[in-house]
């Protein structure tokens, strides 16, 4: 059965069918998936039946995987996990959560921006999902840049921002507490506008969960600029909201998307398997000023 790529009726994303990710991909399948990813930023593969090794094999086609599930709290007890796999789950055993990013809402962010070399891709495979909530939302950060008022594009041209591990300017103490990992305090500085290393397109690279401040201006101005960027890029016409079903495999490009999670009840189990692909330090966008 040939691969079918059906763009979503949304700001970004495509549904990919006619492919079985529990098997190695042919060269043609790989080329189709890679092209669809560059075009649509978020890929949804419904009705997959994948184990750890299948997910790792698929992920490795797109680059090196981190050596371990960095910044992950624990693993699923009684089960040997691949070293590059992380569980995103609220399930607790003996009172201890068995994975990472357990509970409730998460603001928009892009994975690993608090590192010098953030993740290029993230992929989640859904095993157990809540009846309600716990959706993942994706924002199209190319579109966010392209529709930004010219005056903001000019003001922030060539400017950098500081990113920190779940310590963005808008993060409540409660959310910081829920997401923190003892002994880890990642911090990095990246351009506000980045150039996607493959497409060459410009994307906004700040987000509500991780961005602490714009470099080179007062705290007040930094807050005001960041609020404008966040509010603009989180508008509904920039966003696709994914309602999970077990067997969904969703893969996104962190260089041109932000993602967030809607709230869900702690009484409902949520278990997803995550892999990431290592990226490189984001390059600044080519200046649009005077172009
Ligand atoms: C993540 O931010 O990597 C997790 C998103 C989710 O749990 O929906």
Coordinates of N, CA, C and O and ligand atoms in Angstrom, one line a residue, residues 86 88-89 100-101 104 106-107 109 111 122 124 134-138 166 209 244 252 259-262 264 270 272 274 276, ligand 1:
X86 N 12.1 7.7 26.8 CA 11.6 8.3 28.0 C 10.1 8.1 28.1 O 9.4 8.2 27.0
X88 N 6.5 9.5 29.1 CA 5.8 10.7 29.5 C 4.5 10.2 30.1 O 3.7 9.7 29.4
X89 N 4.4 10.3 31.4 CA 3.3 9.6 32.1 C 3.0 10.2 33.5 O 3.9 10.7 34.2
X100 N 8.3 10.9 33.2 CA 8.6 12.3 33.3 C 7.4 13.1 32.9 O 6.4 12.5 32.3
X101 N 7.4 14.4 33.1 CA 6.4 15.4 32.7 C 5.0 14.9 33.0 O 4.1 14.7 32.2
X104 N -0.9 17.3 34.3 CA -1.5 18.6 33.9 C -1.0 19.4 32.8 O -0.2 18.9 31.9
X106 N 0.8 22.0 30.3 CA 2.1 22.5 30.0 C 2.0 23.7 29.0 O 1.3 23.5 28.0
X107 N 2.7 24.8 29.3 CA 2.7 25.9 28.4 C 3.4 25.5 27.1 O 4.2 24.6 27.0
X109 N 6.1 25.3 24.3 CA 7.6 25.3 24.3 C 8.1 24.5 23.2 O 7.4 23.9 22.4
X111 N 11.3 21.5 22.5 CA 12.0 20.6 23.4 C 13.5 20.9 23.3 O 14.2 21.0 22.3
X122 N 11.0 15.5 18.1 CA 10.5 14.7 19.2 C 9.4 13.9 18.6 O 8.6 14.3 17.7
X124 N 6.2 11.0 19.9 CA 5.5 10.4 21.0 C 4.6 9.3 20.5 O 3.9 9.5 19.5
X134 N -5.5 16.4 28.2 CA -4.2 15.8 27.9 C -3.9 15.9 26.4 O -3.1 15.1 25.9
X135 N -4.6 16.8 25.7 CA -4.3 16.9 24.2 C -2.9 17.6 24.1 O -2.5 18.4 24.9
X136 N -2.3 17.4 22.9 CA -1.1 18.1 22.6 C -1.4 19.1 21.5 O -2.0 18.8 20.5
X137 N -1.0 20.4 21.7 CA -1.2 21.5 20.8 C 0.1 21.8 20.1 O 1.1 21.9 20.8
X138 N 0.0 22.1 18.8 CA 1.2 22.4 18.0 C 1.0 23.8 17.4 O 0.0 24.0 16.7
X166 N 12.3 25.0 32.1 CA 11.0 25.2 32.7 C 10.9 26.4 33.6 O 10.3 26.4 34.7
X209 N 7.1 28.6 28.1 CA 7.5 27.7 29.2 C 9.0 27.9 29.5 O 9.4 27.7 30.7
X244 N -5.5 12.6 21.5 CA -4.8 11.3 21.3 C -5.7 10.2 21.3 O -6.7 10.1 22.0
X252 N 7.2 15.5 15.6 CA 7.3 17.0 15.2 C 8.7 17.5 15.1 O 9.6 16.9 15.7
X259 N 5.0 23.4 21.1 CA 3.9 22.5 21.5 C 3.5 22.8 23.0 O 4.4 23.3 23.7
X260 N 2.3 22.4 23.3 CA 1.8 22.6 24.7 C 0.9 21.5 25.0 O 0.5 20.7 24.1
X261 N 0.5 21.3 26.3 CA -0.4 20.3 26.7 C -1.6 20.8 27.4 O -1.4 21.7 28.3
X262 N -2.8 20.4 27.1 CA -4.0 20.8 27.9 C -4.1 20.0 29.2 O -3.5 18.9 29.3
X264 N -5.5 17.8 32.3 CA -6.3 16.5 32.4 C -6.3 16.1 33.8 O -5.5 16.5 34.7
X270 N -2.3 8.4 31.7 CA -1.7 8.8 30.5 C -0.3 8.3 30.3 O 0.5 8.5 31.2
X272 N 2.7 7.8 27.4 CA 3.3 7.9 26.1 C 4.8 7.7 26.1 O 5.4 7.9 27.1
X274 N 8.4 8.5 24.6 CA 9.0 9.6 23.8 C 10.5 9.3 23.4 O 11.2 8.7 24.2
X276 N 13.7 11.4 21.2 CA 14.1 12.7 20.6 C 15.3 12.5 19.7 O 16.1 11.5 19.9
Ligands
LIG1 C1 6.4 17.1 25.8 O1 6.4 18.3 26.0 O2 7.4 16.6 25.3 C2 5.2 16.3 26.2 C3 3.9 16.7 25.6 C4 2.7 16.0 26.0 O3 2.8 15.3 27.1 O4 1.7 16.1 25.4

